[in-house]
Short mmCIF file of C-alpha atoms in Angstrom, two decimals:
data_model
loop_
_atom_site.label_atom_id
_atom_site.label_comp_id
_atom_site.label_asym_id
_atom_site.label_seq_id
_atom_site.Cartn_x
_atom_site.Cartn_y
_atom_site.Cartn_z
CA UNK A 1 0.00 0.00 0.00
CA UNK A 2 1.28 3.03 -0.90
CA UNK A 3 1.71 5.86 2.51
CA UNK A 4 -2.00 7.28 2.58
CA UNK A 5 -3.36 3.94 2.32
CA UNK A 6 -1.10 2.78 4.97
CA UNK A 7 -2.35 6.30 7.10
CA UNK A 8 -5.97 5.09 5.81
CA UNK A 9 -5.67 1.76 7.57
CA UNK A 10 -4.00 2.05 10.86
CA UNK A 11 -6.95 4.77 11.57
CA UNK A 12 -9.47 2.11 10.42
CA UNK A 13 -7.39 -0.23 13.05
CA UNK A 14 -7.35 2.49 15.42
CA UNK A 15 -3.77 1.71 15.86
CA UNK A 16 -3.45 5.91 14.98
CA UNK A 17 -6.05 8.47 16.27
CA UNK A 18 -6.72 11.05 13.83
CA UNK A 19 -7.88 14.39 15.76
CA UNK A 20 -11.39 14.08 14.37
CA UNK A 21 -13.97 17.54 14.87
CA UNK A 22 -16.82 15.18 15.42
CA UNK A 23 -15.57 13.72 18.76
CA UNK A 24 -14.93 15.59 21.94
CA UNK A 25 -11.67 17.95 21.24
CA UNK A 26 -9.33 20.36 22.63
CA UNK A 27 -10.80 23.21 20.05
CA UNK A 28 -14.52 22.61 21.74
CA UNK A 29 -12.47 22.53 24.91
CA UNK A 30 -11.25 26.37 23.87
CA UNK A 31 -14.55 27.73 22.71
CA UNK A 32 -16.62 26.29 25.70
CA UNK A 33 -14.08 28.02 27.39
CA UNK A 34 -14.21 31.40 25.89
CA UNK A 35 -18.26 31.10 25.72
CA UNK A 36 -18.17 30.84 29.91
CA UNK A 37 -15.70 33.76 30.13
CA UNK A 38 -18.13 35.49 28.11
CA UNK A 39 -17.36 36.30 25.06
CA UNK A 40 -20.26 37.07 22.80
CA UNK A 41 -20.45 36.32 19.35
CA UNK A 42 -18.35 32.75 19.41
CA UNK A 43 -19.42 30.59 17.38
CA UNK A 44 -19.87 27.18 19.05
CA UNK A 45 -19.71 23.44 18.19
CA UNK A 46 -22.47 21.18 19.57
CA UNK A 47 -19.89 19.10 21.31
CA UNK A 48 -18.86 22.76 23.10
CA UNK A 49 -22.35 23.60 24.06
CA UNK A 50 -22.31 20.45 25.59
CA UNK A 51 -18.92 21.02 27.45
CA UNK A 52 -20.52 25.01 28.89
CA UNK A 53 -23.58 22.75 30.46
CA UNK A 54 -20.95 20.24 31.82
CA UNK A 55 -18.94 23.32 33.57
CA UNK A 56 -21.75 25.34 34.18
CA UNK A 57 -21.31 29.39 34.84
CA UNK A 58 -19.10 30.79 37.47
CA UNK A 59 -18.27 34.06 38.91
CA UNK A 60 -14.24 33.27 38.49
CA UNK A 61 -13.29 30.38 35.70
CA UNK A 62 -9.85 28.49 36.42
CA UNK A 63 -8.13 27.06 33.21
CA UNK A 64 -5.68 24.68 34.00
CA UNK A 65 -3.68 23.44 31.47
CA UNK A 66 -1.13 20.54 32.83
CA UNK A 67 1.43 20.04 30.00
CA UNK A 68 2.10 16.60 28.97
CA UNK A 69 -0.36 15.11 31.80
CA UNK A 70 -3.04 12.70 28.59
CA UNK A 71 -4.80 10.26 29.82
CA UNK A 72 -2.05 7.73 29.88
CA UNK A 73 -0.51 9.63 33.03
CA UNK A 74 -3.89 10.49 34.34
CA UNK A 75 -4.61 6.74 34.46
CA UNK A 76 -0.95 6.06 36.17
CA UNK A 77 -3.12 7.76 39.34
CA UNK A 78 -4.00 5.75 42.18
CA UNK A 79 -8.27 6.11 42.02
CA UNK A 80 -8.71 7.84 44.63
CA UNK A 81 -6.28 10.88 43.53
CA UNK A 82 -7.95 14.47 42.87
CA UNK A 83 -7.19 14.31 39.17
CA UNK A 84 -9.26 10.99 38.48
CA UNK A 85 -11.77 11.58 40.95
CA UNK A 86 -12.76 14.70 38.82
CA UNK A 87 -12.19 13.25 35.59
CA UNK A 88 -15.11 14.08 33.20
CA UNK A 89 -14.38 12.91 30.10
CA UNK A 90 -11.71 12.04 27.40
CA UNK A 91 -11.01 14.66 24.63
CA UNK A 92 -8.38 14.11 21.71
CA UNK A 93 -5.56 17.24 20.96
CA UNK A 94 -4.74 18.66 17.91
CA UNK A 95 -2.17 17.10 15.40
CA UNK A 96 0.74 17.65 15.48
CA UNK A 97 0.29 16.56 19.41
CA UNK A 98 2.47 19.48 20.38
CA UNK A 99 2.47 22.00 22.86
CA UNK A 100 3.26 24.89 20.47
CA UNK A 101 0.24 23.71 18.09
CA UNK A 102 -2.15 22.61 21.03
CA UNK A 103 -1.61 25.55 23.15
CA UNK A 104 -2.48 27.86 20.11
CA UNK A 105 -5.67 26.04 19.44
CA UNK A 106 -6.58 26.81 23.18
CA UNK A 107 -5.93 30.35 22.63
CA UNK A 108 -7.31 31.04 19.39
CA UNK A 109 -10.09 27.87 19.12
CA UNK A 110 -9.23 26.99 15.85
CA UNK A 111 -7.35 24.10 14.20
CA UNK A 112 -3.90 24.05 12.73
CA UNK A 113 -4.72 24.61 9.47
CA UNK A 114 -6.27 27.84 10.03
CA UNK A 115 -3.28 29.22 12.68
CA UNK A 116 -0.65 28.02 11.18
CA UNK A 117 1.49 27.21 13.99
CA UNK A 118 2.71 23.09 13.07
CA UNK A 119 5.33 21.70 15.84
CA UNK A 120 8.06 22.11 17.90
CA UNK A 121 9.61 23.82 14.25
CA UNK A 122 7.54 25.97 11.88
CA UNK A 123 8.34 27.32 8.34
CA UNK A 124 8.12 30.71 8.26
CA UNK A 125 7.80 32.19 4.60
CA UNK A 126 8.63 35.62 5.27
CA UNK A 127 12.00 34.20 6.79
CA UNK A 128 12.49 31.45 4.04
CA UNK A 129 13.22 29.63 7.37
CA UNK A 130 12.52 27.36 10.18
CA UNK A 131 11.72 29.09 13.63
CA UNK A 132 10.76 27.79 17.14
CA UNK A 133 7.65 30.20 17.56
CA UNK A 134 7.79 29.47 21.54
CA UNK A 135 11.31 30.73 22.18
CA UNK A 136 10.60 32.53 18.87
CA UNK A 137 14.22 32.07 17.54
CA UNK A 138 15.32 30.63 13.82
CA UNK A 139 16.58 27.26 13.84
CA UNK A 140 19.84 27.97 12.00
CA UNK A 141 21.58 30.21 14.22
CA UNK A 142 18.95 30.11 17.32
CA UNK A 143 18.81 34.10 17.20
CA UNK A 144 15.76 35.93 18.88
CA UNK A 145 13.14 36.85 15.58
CA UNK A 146 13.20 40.00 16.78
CA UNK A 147 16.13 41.14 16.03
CA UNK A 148 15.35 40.25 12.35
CA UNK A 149 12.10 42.18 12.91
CA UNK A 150 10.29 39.09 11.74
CA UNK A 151 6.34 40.37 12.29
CA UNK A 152 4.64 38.87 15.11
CA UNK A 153 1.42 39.04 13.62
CA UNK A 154 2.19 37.45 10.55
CA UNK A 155 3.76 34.86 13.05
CA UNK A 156 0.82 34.17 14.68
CA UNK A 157 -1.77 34.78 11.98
CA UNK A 158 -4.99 34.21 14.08
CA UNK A 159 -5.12 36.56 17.48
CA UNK A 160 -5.76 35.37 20.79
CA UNK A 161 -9.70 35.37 21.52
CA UNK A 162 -8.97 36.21 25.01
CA UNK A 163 -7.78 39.90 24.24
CA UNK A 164 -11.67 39.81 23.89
CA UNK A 165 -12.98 38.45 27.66
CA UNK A 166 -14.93 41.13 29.31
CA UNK A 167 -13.55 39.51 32.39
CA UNK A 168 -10.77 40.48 34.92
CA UNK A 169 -8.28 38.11 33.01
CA UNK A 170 -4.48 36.64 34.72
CA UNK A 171 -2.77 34.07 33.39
CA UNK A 172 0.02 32.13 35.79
CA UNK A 173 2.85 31.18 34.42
CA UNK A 174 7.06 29.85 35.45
CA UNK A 175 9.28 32.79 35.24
CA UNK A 176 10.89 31.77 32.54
CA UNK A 177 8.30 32.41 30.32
CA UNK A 178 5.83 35.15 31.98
CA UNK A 179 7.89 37.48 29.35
CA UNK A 180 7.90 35.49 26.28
CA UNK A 181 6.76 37.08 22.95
CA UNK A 182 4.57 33.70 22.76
CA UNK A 183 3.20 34.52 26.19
CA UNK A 184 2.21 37.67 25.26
CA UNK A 185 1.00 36.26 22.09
CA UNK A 186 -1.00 33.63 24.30
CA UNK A 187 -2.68 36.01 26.65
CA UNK A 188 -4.32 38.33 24.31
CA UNK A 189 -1.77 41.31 25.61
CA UNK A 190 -3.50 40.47 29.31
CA UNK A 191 -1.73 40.21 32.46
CA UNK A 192 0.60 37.69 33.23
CA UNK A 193 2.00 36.82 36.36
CA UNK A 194 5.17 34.96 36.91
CA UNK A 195 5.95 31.88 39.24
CA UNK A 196 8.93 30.09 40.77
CA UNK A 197 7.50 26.93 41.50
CA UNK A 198 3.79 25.09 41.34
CA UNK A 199 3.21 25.71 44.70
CA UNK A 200 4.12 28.98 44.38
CA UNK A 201 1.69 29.41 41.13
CA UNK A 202 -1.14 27.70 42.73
CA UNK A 203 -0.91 30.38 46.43
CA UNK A 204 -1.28 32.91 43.49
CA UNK A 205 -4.75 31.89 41.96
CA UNK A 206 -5.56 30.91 45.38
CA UNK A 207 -5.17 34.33 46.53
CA UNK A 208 -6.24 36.02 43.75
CA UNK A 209 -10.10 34.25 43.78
CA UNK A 210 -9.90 34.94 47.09
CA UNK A 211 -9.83 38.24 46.81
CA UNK A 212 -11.32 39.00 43.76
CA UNK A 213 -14.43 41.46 43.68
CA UNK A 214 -15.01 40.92 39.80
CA UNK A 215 -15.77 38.34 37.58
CA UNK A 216 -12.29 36.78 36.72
CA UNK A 217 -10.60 34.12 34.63
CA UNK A 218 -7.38 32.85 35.71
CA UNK A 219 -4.97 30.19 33.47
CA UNK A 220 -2.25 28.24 35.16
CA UNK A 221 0.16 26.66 33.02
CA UNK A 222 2.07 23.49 34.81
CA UNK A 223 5.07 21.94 32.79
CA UNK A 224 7.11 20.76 35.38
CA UNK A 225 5.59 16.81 34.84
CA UNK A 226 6.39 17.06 31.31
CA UNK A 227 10.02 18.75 31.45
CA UNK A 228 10.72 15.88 33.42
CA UNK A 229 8.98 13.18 31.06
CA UNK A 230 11.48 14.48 28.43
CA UNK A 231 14.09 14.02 30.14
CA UNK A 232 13.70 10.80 32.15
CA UNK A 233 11.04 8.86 30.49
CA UNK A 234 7.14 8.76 31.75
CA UNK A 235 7.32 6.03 34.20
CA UNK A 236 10.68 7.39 36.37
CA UNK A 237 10.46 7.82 40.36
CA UNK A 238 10.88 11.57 39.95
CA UNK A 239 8.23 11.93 37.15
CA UNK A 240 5.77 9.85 38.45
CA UNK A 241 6.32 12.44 42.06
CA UNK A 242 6.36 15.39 40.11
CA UNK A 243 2.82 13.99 39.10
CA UNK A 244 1.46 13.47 42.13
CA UNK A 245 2.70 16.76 43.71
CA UNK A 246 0.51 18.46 41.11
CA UNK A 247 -2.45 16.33 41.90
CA UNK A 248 -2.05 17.14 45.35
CA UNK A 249 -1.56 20.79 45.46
CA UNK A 250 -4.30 20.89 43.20
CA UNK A 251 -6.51 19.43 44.71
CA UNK A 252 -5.31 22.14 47.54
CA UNK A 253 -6.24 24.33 45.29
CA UNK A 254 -9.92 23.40 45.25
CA UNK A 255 -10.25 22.74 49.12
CA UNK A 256 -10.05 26.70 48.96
CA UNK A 257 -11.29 28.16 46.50
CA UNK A 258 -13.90 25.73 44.68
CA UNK A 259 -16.95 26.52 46.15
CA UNK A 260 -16.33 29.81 44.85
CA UNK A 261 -14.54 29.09 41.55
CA UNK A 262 -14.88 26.52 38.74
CA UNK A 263 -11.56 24.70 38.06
CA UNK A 264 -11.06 23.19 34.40
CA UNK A 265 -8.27 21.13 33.56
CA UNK A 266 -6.79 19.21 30.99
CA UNK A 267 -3.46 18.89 28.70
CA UNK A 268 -1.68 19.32 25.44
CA UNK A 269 -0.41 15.45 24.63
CA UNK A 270 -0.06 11.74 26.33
CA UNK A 271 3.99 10.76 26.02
CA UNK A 272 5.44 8.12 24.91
CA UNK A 273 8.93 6.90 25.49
CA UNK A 274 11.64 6.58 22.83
CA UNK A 275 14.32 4.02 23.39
CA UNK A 276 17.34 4.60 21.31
CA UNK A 277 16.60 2.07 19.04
CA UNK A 278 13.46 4.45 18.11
CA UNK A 279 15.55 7.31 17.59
CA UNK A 280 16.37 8.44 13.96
CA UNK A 281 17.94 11.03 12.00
CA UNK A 282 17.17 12.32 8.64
CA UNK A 283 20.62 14.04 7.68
CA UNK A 284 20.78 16.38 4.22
CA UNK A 285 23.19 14.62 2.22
CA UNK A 286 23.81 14.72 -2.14
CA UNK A 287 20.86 13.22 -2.83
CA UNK A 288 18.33 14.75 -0.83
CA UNK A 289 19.59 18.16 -0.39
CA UNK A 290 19.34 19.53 -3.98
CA UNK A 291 15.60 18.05 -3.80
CA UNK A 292 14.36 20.53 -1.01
CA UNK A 293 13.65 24.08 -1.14
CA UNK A 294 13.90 25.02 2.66
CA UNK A 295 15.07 22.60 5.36
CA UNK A 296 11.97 20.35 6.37
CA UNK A 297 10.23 21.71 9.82
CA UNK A 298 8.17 19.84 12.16
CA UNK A 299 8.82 17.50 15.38
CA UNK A 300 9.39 14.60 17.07
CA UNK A 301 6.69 12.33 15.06
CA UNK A 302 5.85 14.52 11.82
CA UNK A 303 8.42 16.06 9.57
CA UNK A 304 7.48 18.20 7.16
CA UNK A 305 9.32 18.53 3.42
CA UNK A 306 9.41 21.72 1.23
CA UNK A 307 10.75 20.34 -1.95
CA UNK A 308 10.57 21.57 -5.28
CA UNK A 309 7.37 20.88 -7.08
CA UNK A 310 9.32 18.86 -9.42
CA UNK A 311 11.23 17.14 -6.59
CA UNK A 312 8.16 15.42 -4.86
CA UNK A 313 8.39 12.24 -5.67
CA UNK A 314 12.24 11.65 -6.19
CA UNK A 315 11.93 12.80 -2.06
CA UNK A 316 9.32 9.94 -1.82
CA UNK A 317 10.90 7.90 -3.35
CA UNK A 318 14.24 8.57 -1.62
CA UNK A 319 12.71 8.48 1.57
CA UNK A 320 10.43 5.33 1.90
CA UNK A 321 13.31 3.05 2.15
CA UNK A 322 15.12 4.67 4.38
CA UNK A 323 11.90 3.76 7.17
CA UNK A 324 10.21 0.93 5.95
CA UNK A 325 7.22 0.37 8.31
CA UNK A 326 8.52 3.01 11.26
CA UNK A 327 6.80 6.08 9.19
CA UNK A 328 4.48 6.62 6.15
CA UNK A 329 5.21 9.93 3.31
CA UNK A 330 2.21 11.06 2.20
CA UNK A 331 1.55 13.90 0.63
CA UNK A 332 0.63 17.10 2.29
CA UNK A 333 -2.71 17.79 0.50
CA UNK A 334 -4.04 14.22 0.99
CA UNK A 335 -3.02 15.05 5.38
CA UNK A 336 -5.85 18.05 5.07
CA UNK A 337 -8.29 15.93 3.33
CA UNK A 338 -8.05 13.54 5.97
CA UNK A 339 -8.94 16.40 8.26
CA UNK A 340 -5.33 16.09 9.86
CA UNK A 341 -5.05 19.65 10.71
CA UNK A 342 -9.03 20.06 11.20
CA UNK A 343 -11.90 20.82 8.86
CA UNK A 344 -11.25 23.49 7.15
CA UNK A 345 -7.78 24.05 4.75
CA UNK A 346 -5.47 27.68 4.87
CA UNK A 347 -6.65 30.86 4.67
CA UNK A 348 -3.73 32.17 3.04
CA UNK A 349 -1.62 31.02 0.65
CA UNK A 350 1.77 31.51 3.81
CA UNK A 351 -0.01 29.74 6.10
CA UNK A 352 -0.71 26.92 3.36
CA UNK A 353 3.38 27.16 2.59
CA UNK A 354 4.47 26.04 6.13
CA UNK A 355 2.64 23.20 5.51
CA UNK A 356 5.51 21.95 2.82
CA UNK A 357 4.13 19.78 0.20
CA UNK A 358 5.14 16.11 1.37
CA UNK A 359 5.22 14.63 5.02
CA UNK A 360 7.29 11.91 7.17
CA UNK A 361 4.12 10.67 9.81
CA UNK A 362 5.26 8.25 12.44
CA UNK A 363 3.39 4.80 12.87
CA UNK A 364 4.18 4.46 16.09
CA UNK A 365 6.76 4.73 18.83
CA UNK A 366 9.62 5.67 16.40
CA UNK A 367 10.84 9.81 16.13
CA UNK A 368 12.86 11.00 13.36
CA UNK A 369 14.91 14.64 13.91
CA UNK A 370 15.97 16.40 10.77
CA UNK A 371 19.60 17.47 11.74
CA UNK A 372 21.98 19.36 9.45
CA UNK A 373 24.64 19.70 12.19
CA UNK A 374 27.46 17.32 13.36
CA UNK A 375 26.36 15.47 16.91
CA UNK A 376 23.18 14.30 18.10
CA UNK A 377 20.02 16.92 18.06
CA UNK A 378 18.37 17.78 20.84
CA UNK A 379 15.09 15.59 20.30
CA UNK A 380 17.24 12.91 20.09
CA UNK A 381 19.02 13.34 23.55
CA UNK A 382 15.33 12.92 25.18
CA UNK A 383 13.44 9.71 26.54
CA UNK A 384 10.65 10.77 25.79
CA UNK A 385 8.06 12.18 23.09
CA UNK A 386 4.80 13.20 21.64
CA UNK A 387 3.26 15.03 18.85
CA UNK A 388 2.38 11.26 16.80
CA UNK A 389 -1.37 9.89 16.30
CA UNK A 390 -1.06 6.95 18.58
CA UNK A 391 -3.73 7.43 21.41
CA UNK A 392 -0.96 7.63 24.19
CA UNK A 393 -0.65 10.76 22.47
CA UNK A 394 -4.07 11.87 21.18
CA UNK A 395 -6.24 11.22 24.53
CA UNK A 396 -6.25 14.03 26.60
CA UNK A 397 -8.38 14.63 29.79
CA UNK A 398 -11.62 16.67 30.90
CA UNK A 399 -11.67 17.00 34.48
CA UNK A 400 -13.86 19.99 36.22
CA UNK A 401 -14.27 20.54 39.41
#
């Protein structure tokens, strides 16, 4: 079969989950979410009309997102923990399973095809490059965007919808970040408070309902579970702590403030561990090199090629044997037929252009890093992935409280 069929069947097999709009998602997640902050005007999906009755309206609306924490690591909980007590339902992410593409369908409610941000890499056409839109650097010499007064809003095509919340609106996030042209991106412009540890970020929403005298809506943003995932694997001592200091101080968290506030939570992507013999490298060499027209973008699980139109299938062609079963190359137009990046296709003819026009789509556990520089990358120094179709990836949880 040739790579679409291949796509075609594992779905069929549910071996892959593709991030379908007619089950439960994170995009009805973000415009249930925007609806109860109350923004008029939003158009909503049934399934997100079903997810406003499910929260119901509050006075002050917590939005926890919990990065890396799908359903597999939910279910790693003993039964009795806060986070499974409270579980709701099951949603699926966005595709790529990403944090960069999932946490700008939270903030916009739309799909990837219509923002435009695709992985851990995205091609930018106005740099003729490859950029990491949440450090915002370029991939070749890892130099702030900025400084090449690269446009943020062409960056980020599609605003934030919660510039828009009538609401007194704070999001919480590490220090690191709180300052981030993507965090400021992310919030809409809105205030953005900083944090040293979860604790720490969790005594600050805590205070903040507390106090409050308005209607508010508060996001906290916890990566520490998945930072460590990365870099240990999912089932390590000091990830599997990491996860259960979370579910405990959150579930401090709603000893003090939830019969005043509604909490919200859920994630970006499940992980799945990479063992070394699941680690490959797609290097630029004589016979590929001539074939592309920008160095491929993407992430651990999808790669995407920009090759000339007359290149396409030489670049198949050159590329299926390398991977045998491990990953399929299908081309890009047949991934947004198959509602890949949603239901609907680019708005503009850039956005459609960081799409590339042929793609490398993991079957499985295996990751593939493009990497035009002597030594091992930096994806492939980590234990531990995500942004693939398999449902360790794809299921992601609902849990209000």
């Amino acid at each position: 079969m040739i790579g679409s069929e291949l796509l075609l069947d594992a779905f069929e097999r549910r071996l892959l989950l593709p991030p379908l709009s007619s089950r439960l998602n994170l995009v009805d997640l973000a415009q249930a979410i925007g609806k109860l902050a109350d923004l008029a005007n939003l158009e909503l999906s049934p399934a997100a009309s079903d997810i406003v009755t499910n929260i119901g309206e509050s006075d002050h609306l917590i939005l926890i997102l919990i990065d890396g924490v799908g359903m597999n690591m939910v279910e790693m909980l003993p039964e009795d923990a806060f986070l499974r007590r409270h579980l709701q339902d099951e949603m699926l992410t966005v595709f790529p399973s990403t944090t960069a593409v999932a946490l700008t369908s939270l903030t916009t409610a739309q799909w990837p095809a219509s923002h435009g941000i695709t992985g851990w890499w995205t091609h930018l056409p106005q740099l003729g490059g490859v950029v990491n839109t949440l450090q915002y650097t370029a991939r070749s010499d890892n130099k702030n965007l900025l400084e090449r007064d690269i446009d943020i809003e062409r960056s980020f095509p599609v605003p934030s919808i919660w510039a828009d919340i009538p609401r007194d609106v704070m999001l919480v996030v590490p220090d690191r970040i709180s300052g981030s042209v993507y965090s400021r991106y992310f919030s809409g412009g809105r205030r953005t408070e900083g944090y040293d540890s979860p604790a720490n970020g969790i005594d600050k929403v805590i205070q903040r309902i507390t106090e409050a005298t308005d209607k508010t809506f508060t996001y906290l943003y916890l990566p520490q579970v998945d930072s460590l995932a990365h870099l240990h694997g999912i089932t390590r001592p000091e990830v599997l702590r990491s996860l259960s200091h979370i579910n405990d101080e959150l579930e401090r968290m709603h000893s003090t403030v939830g019969s005043k506030a509604r909490m919200v939570l859920t994630a970006d992507h499940g992980f799945l561990d990479a063992a070394p013999a699941n680690r490959h490298t797609l290097r630029p060499n004589r016979q590929l090199q001539p074939l592309m027209r920008f160095p491929p973008s993407g992430d651990a699980r999808v790669i995407y090629m920009h090759t000339w139109d007359w290149a396409r299938e030489r670049a198949r062609r050159y590329i299926e044997p390398l991977f045998r079963d491990k990953f399929v190359v299908i081309d890009t137009e047949d991934a947004m037929a198959f509602g890949l990046f949603g239901p609907d296709i680019p708005e503009s003819d850039e956005v459609e252009e960081r799409f590339g026009n042929l793609m490398i789509i993991s079957m499985g556990d295996d990751m593939l890093e493009y990497n035009f520089r002597r030594g091992a990358g930096r994806m492939l120094q980590l234990n531990a992935h995500h942004s693939g179709l398999t449902p360790t990836e794809m299921r992601i949880p609902l849990i209000i409280a």
